C-alpha positions in Angstrom: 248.0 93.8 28.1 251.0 91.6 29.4 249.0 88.9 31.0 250.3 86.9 34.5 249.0 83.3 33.7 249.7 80.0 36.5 249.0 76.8 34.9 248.0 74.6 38.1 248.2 70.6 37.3 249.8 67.5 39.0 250.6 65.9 35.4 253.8 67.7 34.2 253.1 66.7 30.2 249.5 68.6 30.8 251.1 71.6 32.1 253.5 72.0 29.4 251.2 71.7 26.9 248.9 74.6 28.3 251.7 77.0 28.7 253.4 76.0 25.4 250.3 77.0 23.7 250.2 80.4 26.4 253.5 81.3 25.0 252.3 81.4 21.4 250.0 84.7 22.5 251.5 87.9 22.0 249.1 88.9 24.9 250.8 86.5 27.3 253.5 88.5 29.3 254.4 85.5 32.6 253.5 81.8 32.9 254.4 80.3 36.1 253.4 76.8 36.8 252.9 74.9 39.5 252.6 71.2 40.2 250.0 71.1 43.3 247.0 72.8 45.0 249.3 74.0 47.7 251.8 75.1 45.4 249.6 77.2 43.4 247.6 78.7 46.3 251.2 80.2 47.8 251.8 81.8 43.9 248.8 83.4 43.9 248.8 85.0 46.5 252.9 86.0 45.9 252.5 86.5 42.1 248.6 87.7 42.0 248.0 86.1 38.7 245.3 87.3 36.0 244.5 84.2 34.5 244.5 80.4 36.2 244.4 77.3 34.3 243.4 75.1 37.2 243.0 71.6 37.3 240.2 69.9 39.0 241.6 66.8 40.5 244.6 66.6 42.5 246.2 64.9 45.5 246.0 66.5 48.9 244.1 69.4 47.5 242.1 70.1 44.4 241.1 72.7 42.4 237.8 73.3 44.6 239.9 73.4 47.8 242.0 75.4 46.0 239.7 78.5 45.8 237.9 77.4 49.0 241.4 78.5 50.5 241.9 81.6 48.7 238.6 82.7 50.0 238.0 86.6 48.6 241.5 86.2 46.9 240.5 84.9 44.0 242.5 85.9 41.0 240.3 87.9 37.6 239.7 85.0 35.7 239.6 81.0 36.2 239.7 77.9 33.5 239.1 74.8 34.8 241.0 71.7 33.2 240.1 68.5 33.6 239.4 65.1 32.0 235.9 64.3 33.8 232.9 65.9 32.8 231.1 65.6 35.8 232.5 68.3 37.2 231.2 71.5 35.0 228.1 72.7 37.2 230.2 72.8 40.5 232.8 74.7 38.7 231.0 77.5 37.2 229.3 77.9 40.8 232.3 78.0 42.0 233.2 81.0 39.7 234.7 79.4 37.0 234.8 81.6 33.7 235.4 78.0 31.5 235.9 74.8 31.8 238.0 72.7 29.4 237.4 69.1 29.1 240.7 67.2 28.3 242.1 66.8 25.7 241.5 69.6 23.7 242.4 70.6 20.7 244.0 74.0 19.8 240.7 76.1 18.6 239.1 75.1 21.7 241.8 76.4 23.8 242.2 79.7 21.9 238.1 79.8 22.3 238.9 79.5 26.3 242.0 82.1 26.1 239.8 84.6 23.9 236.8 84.5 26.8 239.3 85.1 29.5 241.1 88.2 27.9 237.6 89.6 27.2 236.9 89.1 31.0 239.9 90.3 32.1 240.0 93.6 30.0 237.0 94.5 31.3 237.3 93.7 35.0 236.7 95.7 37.5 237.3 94.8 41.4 234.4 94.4 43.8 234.0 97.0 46.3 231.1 96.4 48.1 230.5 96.5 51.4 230.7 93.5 54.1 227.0 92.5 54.7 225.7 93.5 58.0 222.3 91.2 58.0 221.2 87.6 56.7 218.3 87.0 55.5 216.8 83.7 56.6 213.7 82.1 55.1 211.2 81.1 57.8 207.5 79.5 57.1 205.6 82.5 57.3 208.4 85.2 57.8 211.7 86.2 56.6 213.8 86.9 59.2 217.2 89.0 59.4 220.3 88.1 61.3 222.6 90.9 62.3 226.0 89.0 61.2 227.5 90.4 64.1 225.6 88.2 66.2 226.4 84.9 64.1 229.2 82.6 66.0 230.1 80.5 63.6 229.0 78.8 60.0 228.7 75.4 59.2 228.5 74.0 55.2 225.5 71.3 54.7 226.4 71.3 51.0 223.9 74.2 49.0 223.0 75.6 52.5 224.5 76.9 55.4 223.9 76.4 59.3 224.1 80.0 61.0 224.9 79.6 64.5 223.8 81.8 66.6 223.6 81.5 70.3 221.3 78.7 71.0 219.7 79.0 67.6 220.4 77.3 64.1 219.0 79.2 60.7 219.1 77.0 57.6 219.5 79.2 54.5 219.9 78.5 50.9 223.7 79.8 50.4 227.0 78.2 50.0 229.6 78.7 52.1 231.9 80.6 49.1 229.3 83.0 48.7 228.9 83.7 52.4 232.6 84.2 53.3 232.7 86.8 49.8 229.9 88.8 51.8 230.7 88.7 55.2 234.4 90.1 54.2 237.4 88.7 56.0 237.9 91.5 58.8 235.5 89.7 61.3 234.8 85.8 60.0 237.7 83.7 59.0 238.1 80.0 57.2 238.5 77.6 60.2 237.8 74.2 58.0 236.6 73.8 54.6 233.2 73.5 56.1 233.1 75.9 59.0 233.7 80.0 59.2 233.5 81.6 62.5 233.6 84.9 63.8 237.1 86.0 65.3 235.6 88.0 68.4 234.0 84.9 69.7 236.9 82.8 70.1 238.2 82.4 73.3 240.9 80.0 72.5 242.7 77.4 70.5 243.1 74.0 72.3 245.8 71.3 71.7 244.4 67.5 71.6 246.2 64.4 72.4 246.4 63.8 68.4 248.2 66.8 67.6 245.9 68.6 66.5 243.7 71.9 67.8 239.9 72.6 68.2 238.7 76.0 68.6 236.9 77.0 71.6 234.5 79.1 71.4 233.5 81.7 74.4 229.7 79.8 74.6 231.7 76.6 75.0 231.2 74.8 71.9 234.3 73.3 70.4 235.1 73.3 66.2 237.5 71.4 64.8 240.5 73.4 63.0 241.5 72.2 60.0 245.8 71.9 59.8 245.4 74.0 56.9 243.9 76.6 58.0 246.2 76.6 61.2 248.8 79.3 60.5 246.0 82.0 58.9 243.6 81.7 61.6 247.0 82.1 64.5 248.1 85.3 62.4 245.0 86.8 62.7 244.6 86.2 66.6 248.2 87.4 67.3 248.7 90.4 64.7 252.4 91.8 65.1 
């Protein structure tokens, strides 16, 4: 296999020292690199990569917001890179297949490389579905929420708010994990913390700051991330 690898990391000395050691493996076909979280979300999505090296902290936006913004995109396998420990759990929920604690020394790194060929020679895309229901965990009762009746999502860090009409349902899920189940043809990425669903937004509304809020047709207003911006304007104005 001629593996695609992108080495993500603000330090350019780091960077050149993970794909030096890339382009020692016979299996190693591309290595593209990329200096920034913006930067590497634009080649993954050009260059659909196999493998990402991805470093955790950068300016603007990190490796978290990195696959936040990718949403379902995500490429087959991810390492994460970084010189803080304290980061390990959150990466591995976030999908992470590794997670290499600067600096490391060759045999680690070939460790790391040998788990993500495995992964990746075995992979197999997910095609399952968009969920139709929620289940939400209620004293005495577990109730289900059609998701076509859900206006928007709201992170509150392991749970989610699900907004629906008048009423709010707390459940145990992370935002991530949401968006990969509801699918991207109805809910879309409005702010790192906030999905909503497309057919209940009735318009996008410049403030005095620059910036836009999205209005929603019960009224309720949601801020929209400039990030976000450009996506969430394609999808209400398809060509």
């Amino acid at each position: 296999m001629a593996l695609r690898v992108l080495v993500v990391d603000d330090e350019p000395l780091a960077r050149r020292n993970v794909a030096v050691l890339l382009q020692g493996d016979p299996d190693v076909g591309s290595v593209e690199e990329c200096g920034s979280g913006v930067a590497a979300i634009d080649a993954m999505r050009r260059a659909m990569p196999d493998l990402v090296f991805l470093d955790v902290q950068m300016p603007e936006v990190d490796g978290f917001d990195v696959l936040e913004l990718l949403g379902a995109e995500l490429p087959k396998s991810i390492v994460f890179v970084t010189a803080h420990d304290e980061y390990a759990l959150r990466a591995f929920e976030a999908g992470a297949l590794d997670y290499l604690l600067k600096p490391f020394d060759d045999a680690r790194f070939a460790r790391a490389l040998a788990r993500a060929k495995d992964k990746i020679a075995h992979y197999a895309a997910p095609e399952r579905p968009a969920a139709r229901r929620l289940a939400v965990k209620t004293p005495g009762q577990l109730l289900f929420v059609d998701v076509a009746d859900v206006d928007w999502i709201e992170s509150a860090s392991y749970y989610a708010c699900l907004h629906v009409g008048k009423a709010t349902h707390v459940i145990r899920r992370t935002l991530a994990e949401l968006e990969q189940d509801l699918g991207e043809r109805t809910f879309i990425r409005i702010h790192r913390s906030i999905i909503v669903n497309l057919d209940r937004i009735r318009a996008l509304e410049l403030q005095s700051t620059g910036d836009y809020e999205v209005v929603l047709k019960s009224g309720e207003r949601l801020r929209l991330s400039r990030r976000f911006r450009k996506r969430l304007q394609e999808r209400m104005n398809p060509p």
